[in-house]
Amino acid sequence: MEALIIHAPGDLRVETYETPPVGPGQLQVKVSAGGICGSDLHYFHHGGFGTVRIQEPMVLGHEVAGTITVVGEGASGFKAGDRIAISPSRPCGQCRYCQEGLQNHCLDMRYYGSAMRNPHVQGAFRQELVIEAWQAHKLADHVSDEEGAMVEPLSVALHAVRRAGALMGKRVLVTGCGPIGALAVVAARRAGAREIVATDMGDFALRKALQVGADQVINVAEDPQALQAYSADKGHFDVLFECSGNEKALRGALDALRPRGIIVQVGLGGEMTLPINAIAAKELELRGTFRFHEEFAIGVDLLNKGLVDLKPLISASLPYRDATRAFKLASDRSQAMKVLLNFN
Amino acid sequence: MEALIIHAPGDLRVETYETPPVGPGQLQVKVSAGGICGSDLHYFHHGGFGTVRIQEPMVLGHEVAGTITVVGEGASGFKAGDRIAISPSRPCGQCRYCQEGLQNHCLDMRYYGSAMRNPHVQGAFRQELVIEAWQAHKLADHVSDEEGAMVEPLSVALHAVRRAGALMGKRVLVTGCGPIGALAVVAARRAGAREIVATDMGDFALRKALQVGADQVINVAEDPQALQAYSADKGHFDVLFECSGNEKALRGALDALRPRGIIVQVGLGGEMTLPINAIAAKELELRGTFRFHEEFAIGVDLLNKGLVDLKPLISASLPYRDATRAFKLASDRSQAMKVLLNFN
Amino acid sequence: MEALIIHAPGDLRVETYETPPVGPGQLQVKVSAGGICGSDLHYFHHGGFGTVRIQEPMVLGHEVAGTITVVGEGASGFKAGDRIAISPSRPCGQCRYCQEGLQNHCLDMRYYGSAMRNPHVQGAFRQELVIEAWQAHKLADHVSDEEGAMVEPLSVALHAVRRAGALMGKRVLVTGCGPIGALAVVAARRAGAREIVATDMGDFALRKALQVGADQVINVAEDPQALQAYSADKGHFDVLFECSGNEKALRGALDALRPRGIIVQVGLGGEMTLPINAIAAKELELRGTFRFHEEFAIGVDLLNKGLVDLKPLISASLPYRDATRAFKLASDRSQAMKVLLNFN
Amino acid sequence: MEALIIHAPGDLRVETYETPPVGPGQLQVKVSAGGICGSDLHYFHHGGFGTVRIQEPMVLGHEVAGTITVVGEGASGFKAGDRIAISPSRPCGQCRYCQEGLQNHCLDMRYYGSAMRNPHVQGAFRQELVIEAWQAHKLADHVSDEEGAMVEPLSVALHAVRRAGALMGKRVLVTGCGPIGALAVVAARRAGAREIVATDMGDFALRKALQVGADQVINVAEDPQALQAYSADKGHFDVLFECSGNEKALRGALDALRPRGIIVQVGLGGEMTLPINAIAAKELELRGTFRFHEEFAIGVDLLNKGLVDLKPLISASLPYRDATRAFKLASDRSQAMKVLLNFN
């Protein structure tokens, strides 16, 4: 079979890769769709992010769906032909954090397509994959493989939303409407938000945010002071999902947050200089969020039941052999939200 | 003008009633629609509930919508002709609970149509009402007056849902699908529940529960053991909204709740005998819920934005002069969910 | 070696028992002190409780401390001669609840001296015990073995206190001052309670409650209406630890709890008939509590640092060969709080 | 009478000041002790802090205790001669935040000795004060006036501790052991912390932290890498109280915090540059804290019951006429913790 392997910045190759045997409790899967994530783009453009760098060739990808081809011994509940979304998260189950139910902080995590440990954990952009049965989640007939591949970023957004606590009746601001920001709009709306305002620097992203449920959008490149309208009486929003990773976005939102407002920091953005006095005096809460755990199964359920609609966020699906073109398209925020690879 | 006044069990009269003058900060409203609540039915059939009894003639009703006719001095933000839902809840704002943000526990509450204090607080089933401007919440054009009158019971359900904490991704059981139970289905779905199973003794109520969002319904009169299917591995549901006020319903659901499961007791049902050991050993949480406060404004927002659909729950709208017929229809669970009175 | 084995109600025998070999990661321990728990008394007097009955001879006991005699391969951090408290709780680590950090709800729990599963889990009232190293917690020099044996019930109280949420500044009521109730006083005081009132039917227990930190005690046998003094303005206490398992105690406390008050149900008491309307209307929360998990290690830390003083609760320590006498003394609430067995 | 009035940086004068009449519900108080706070020092040295500057002469001081001399009409529960701690916090009770129980975010707060609004709110460093009765909290006989004046900063620490959620069994780090940091040690210990490590740049402060309950102290000026010992397995501490307002202190503690660790930002320190990726990836929570509300009454209760001991933190008490000397002493962290003024 073939896989998409990153060798160095800009050097992404389609190469032959071996399919491992199917062990007990495992499934062999024919991968059909794979979504390109921001971290894939970072590996592609820069060879990594922060202190993480590729040290050896690595199969990219962790947002995938496919069809089961072989069912290993004891992998009950599945049969060949089942269409599934595949969770890329493989915590150890034994460490102190796994035993506390914090699997996303596992001390021995093996997450597809990540150079955070050495040797790297090989990714899922390949034609065939052998997985543990507990990574597989069946898709309903009306859900496409492309939507199935969207479950992973949806899970990230669902986890972020759960980090904010109950949203029923809350006023929500989302800064940064890339795929994760747009999915935060979807998830916050599903969780009962009373009002959702979304900001971005680009109109394409904002149109998508409106399509998936935002009440109002603001282009902060065109109108940098627009959020000031929300600062009367110490602020308006109960919750901010900061999805841009941009210091200016976070700073610019502080006055619009009411006392005790919650900031869920979703975007990764290196160092930020923040007015700590303002955070202290308004008793704001800045909460990190990282990946997900049980939200993957939740995301599949919501999708299968038609309780979320991710189709507006799928911009294009290209053959995996056109990966370089696909990665370039995915990097263009003026015309692409989520770009998928087709492995059929 | 005329009002609907209860004098004794079964003795509900249409009588002339005086409209008070409009003071500063107040609004005069022409009432159009009024929903009949379970407590109205209790006054009608039994003259009260629990230890509460009518001691003097009392105007019934607390679920109303209408049109502003006169705007008092300083009642800014409103104009004659505005269509509004009216909150019947008037906390004092000064007592210890109001100062803690627990207005629903106000020590000096004046709630429309309630015999809990003497003299009774007169209700809102009348052609004209003078209210404080902060009781008024504008309805969007696409929202009917009947839907507006549904905001009050919706608020009760929203408050119950908020008492359960975050529901995103949770498995929910609703026992008892009268108007409040059905609205709990609406609210839990809106709040992100992953699965909603509803039970009742009657098929009419269960059909309505399905219409407003339940995934599955169970007629426990026909199949009393059906919930046992959810008791494997110490239980299945994260949250129970017990809306029947029936001891059997609550007891029958305990095995289906997982450890740390939350029971929100919405239904009022007098004494209940409960297996306390089971509650202790599974670390269940039984939480009361009572009325609402800020949920009224939230309910109007959700309705105005089309985020909830209450129309399937409106069974009939009758002229207020046919009140006795309307009250009888509202008492028939085999054919009526919410019955409204038309005051035009 | 010898062990204390229950054969039938009232039939408690000292019998020879074999010490198993010490495996990797294990420790052999010479047991020195063992506390008699309410469940031990239930097995002794009634052969069980609720639906749990002894089906075969079972070593009793789960509150023990001792000295390490043999250190198994790889049981790092321990050496022969270390004095330790021993956690009797052995969750599987693999089931869904263990993986959520809810080990006290483990689907495959093996808890010392419990007839809840068959074959029963043999207990710790024996001269020698082989344990997993993670069950062992070292005692400071100033802590006696008897105090070490008190860590288990302390852990139950600490878990109950943590179930109540933050107690700093809260007003606390404790109903029932047996060993667990008295330890709830200790734990609530340690957790920052602003006021602690304790009730019981007996003066001996109440004196002990005062000794370990209660501000005030009430003998409800002598003054059944005393709690009414706390019912003004909808109630006074923020939290109730109901440790009696007695319906009257719980019912009698409801009026003294303020709206949103939390009841932690610690005592096990079969069926209780409760005024559900009162619980709903005041939005009380009745929370179960069951055993403990990480609180065992916390209890040892608090004891080692002198942050709790359990000595006033140790009523007597008798030789294990006088077990029947010890069990009878432990059953007499007028003169005994915790009674320990001495295995030296 | 005389008052301590700041005119400009370094220009602190003892001047005659008029006592207002005593209205209904009010008390006249002879002030005895007043603690010098960090904000008083900022006014003294710099004329303000952040964007806040003195625009007119202002009486300083907000940490005071004294004796009631005149009881206004209707101020029930008090009599002349009662010794009291005085809360300097006077929220409006009417605004949206007061009505939510967030009085510390009152939109119309009048806090003693603050230049945040114009005209400034005059402070409490004067011989006589007329207060609302609800500002007064009686001191037990064994509590000195100096300790009574410490209730205000204790309340700040108690509020900070409550912002962290339940501390029972938690591992706590305190960075910065000025008066508020030392009081955070007191409050965290009282709230059940299992372990408390405190850091500072000076040995005097660290000795005090040990005296009031820290388990261990670290002089980070001498050993800047000491906290790295706590970074294994993603970190050790559950909660950080950052009381220094120093960017280095906060940054240096991040590795020592475990995933989901909570940072309560108590110190005010202007702009800080933070590694947002680390906060996001470990899902840390940075929570602001600001003043207090009900914690003042709690602080008095804890003090009256001997549940906290603040005496080790009182460094000196000087006559108010020596205010300049007292302010200089209070500014010397190598020999002073809390310095008080004596108004007798």
Short mmCIF file of C-alpha atoms in Angstrom, two decimals, chain A residues 49 102-105 111 116 152-165 167 174-175 180-181 183-184 187 239-245 250 262-269 272 285-295, chain B residues 168, chain D residues 234 258-261 275-286:
data_model
loop_
_atom_site.label_atom_id
_atom_site.label_comp_id
_atom_site.label_asym_id
_atom_site.label_seq_id
_atom_site.Cartn_x
_atom_site.Cartn_y
_atom_site.Cartn_z
CA PHE A 49 6.08 23.53 15.67
CA LEU A 102 -7.38 12.28 32.13
CA GLN A 103 -6.30 10.14 29.18
CA ASN A 104 -5.46 13.19 27.09
CA HIS A 105 -2.57 13.76 29.53
CA TYR A 111 -1.08 9.78 18.91
CA MET A 116 6.44 14.65 19.99
CA GLU A 152 -11.37 14.19 15.15
CA PRO A 153 -11.36 18.03 14.92
CA LEU A 154 -14.98 18.03 16.10
CA SER A 155 -13.80 16.12 19.18
CA VAL A 156 -11.22 18.81 19.85
CA ALA A 157 -13.99 21.42 19.72
CA LEU A 158 -16.32 19.34 21.89
CA HIS A 159 -13.59 18.92 24.46
CA ALA A 160 -12.95 22.67 24.41
CA VAL A 161 -16.65 23.29 24.93
CA ARG A 162 -16.79 20.87 27.83
CA ARG A 163 -13.80 22.63 29.38
CA ALA A 164 -15.99 25.74 29.54
CA GLY A 165 -18.61 24.07 31.75
CA LEU A 167 -23.03 26.65 28.07
CA VAL A 174 -15.14 32.83 19.32
CA THR A 175 -11.94 34.48 18.11
CA ILE A 180 -11.33 24.48 15.00
CA GLY A 181 -12.90 27.89 15.58
CA LEU A 183 -16.24 23.73 14.96
CA ALA A 184 -16.25 25.57 18.29
CA ALA A 187 -20.22 22.75 19.42
CA VAL A 239 -17.16 32.57 27.56
CA LEU A 240 -14.42 33.13 25.01
CA PHE A 241 -13.10 30.35 22.83
CA GLU A 242 -9.77 31.75 21.70
CA CYS A 243 -9.01 29.72 18.58
CA SER A 244 -6.55 31.99 16.80
CA GLY A 245 -3.49 31.53 18.97
CA LEU A 250 -6.92 37.43 23.23
CA ILE A 262 -14.10 32.00 31.10
CA ILE A 263 -11.48 31.94 28.38
CA VAL A 264 -10.84 28.56 26.80
CA GLN A 265 -7.49 28.80 25.06
CA VAL A 266 -7.76 26.49 22.07
CA GLY A 267 -5.30 28.05 19.66
CA LEU A 268 -1.63 27.42 20.15
CA GLY A 269 0.42 30.54 19.74
CA MET A 272 1.71 35.94 24.73
CA GLU A 285 -10.40 32.22 34.09
CA LEU A 286 -8.02 31.22 31.35
CA ARG A 287 -8.31 27.49 30.80
CA GLY A 288 -6.20 25.41 28.52
CA THR A 289 -7.69 22.65 26.41
CA PHE A 290 -5.83 19.80 24.77
CA ARG A 291 -7.11 17.16 22.38
CA PHE A 292 -9.98 15.00 23.73
CA HIS A 293 -10.84 11.59 25.05
CA GLU A 294 -14.45 10.46 25.32
CA GLU A 295 -15.52 13.29 23.02
CA MET B 168 -22.95 18.08 26.34
CA LYS D 234 4.18 16.48 34.09
CA ARG D 258 0.30 18.95 37.11
CA PRO D 259 -2.16 18.79 34.20
CA ARG D 260 -5.45 20.52 35.08
CA GLY D 261 -3.55 22.42 37.77
CA PRO D 275 3.99 30.43 27.34
CA ILE D 276 0.38 29.96 26.27
CA ASN D 277 1.13 26.62 24.60
CA ALA D 278 2.21 25.14 27.90
CA ILE D 279 -0.94 26.40 29.61
CA ALA D 280 -3.12 25.02 26.83
CA ALA D 281 -1.37 21.64 26.51
CA LYS D 282 -1.46 20.95 30.25
CA GLU D 283 -4.99 22.32 30.48
CA LEU D 284 -3.96 24.62 33.31
CA GLU D 285 -6.45 27.15 34.62
CA LEU D 286 -5.36 30.67 35.44
#
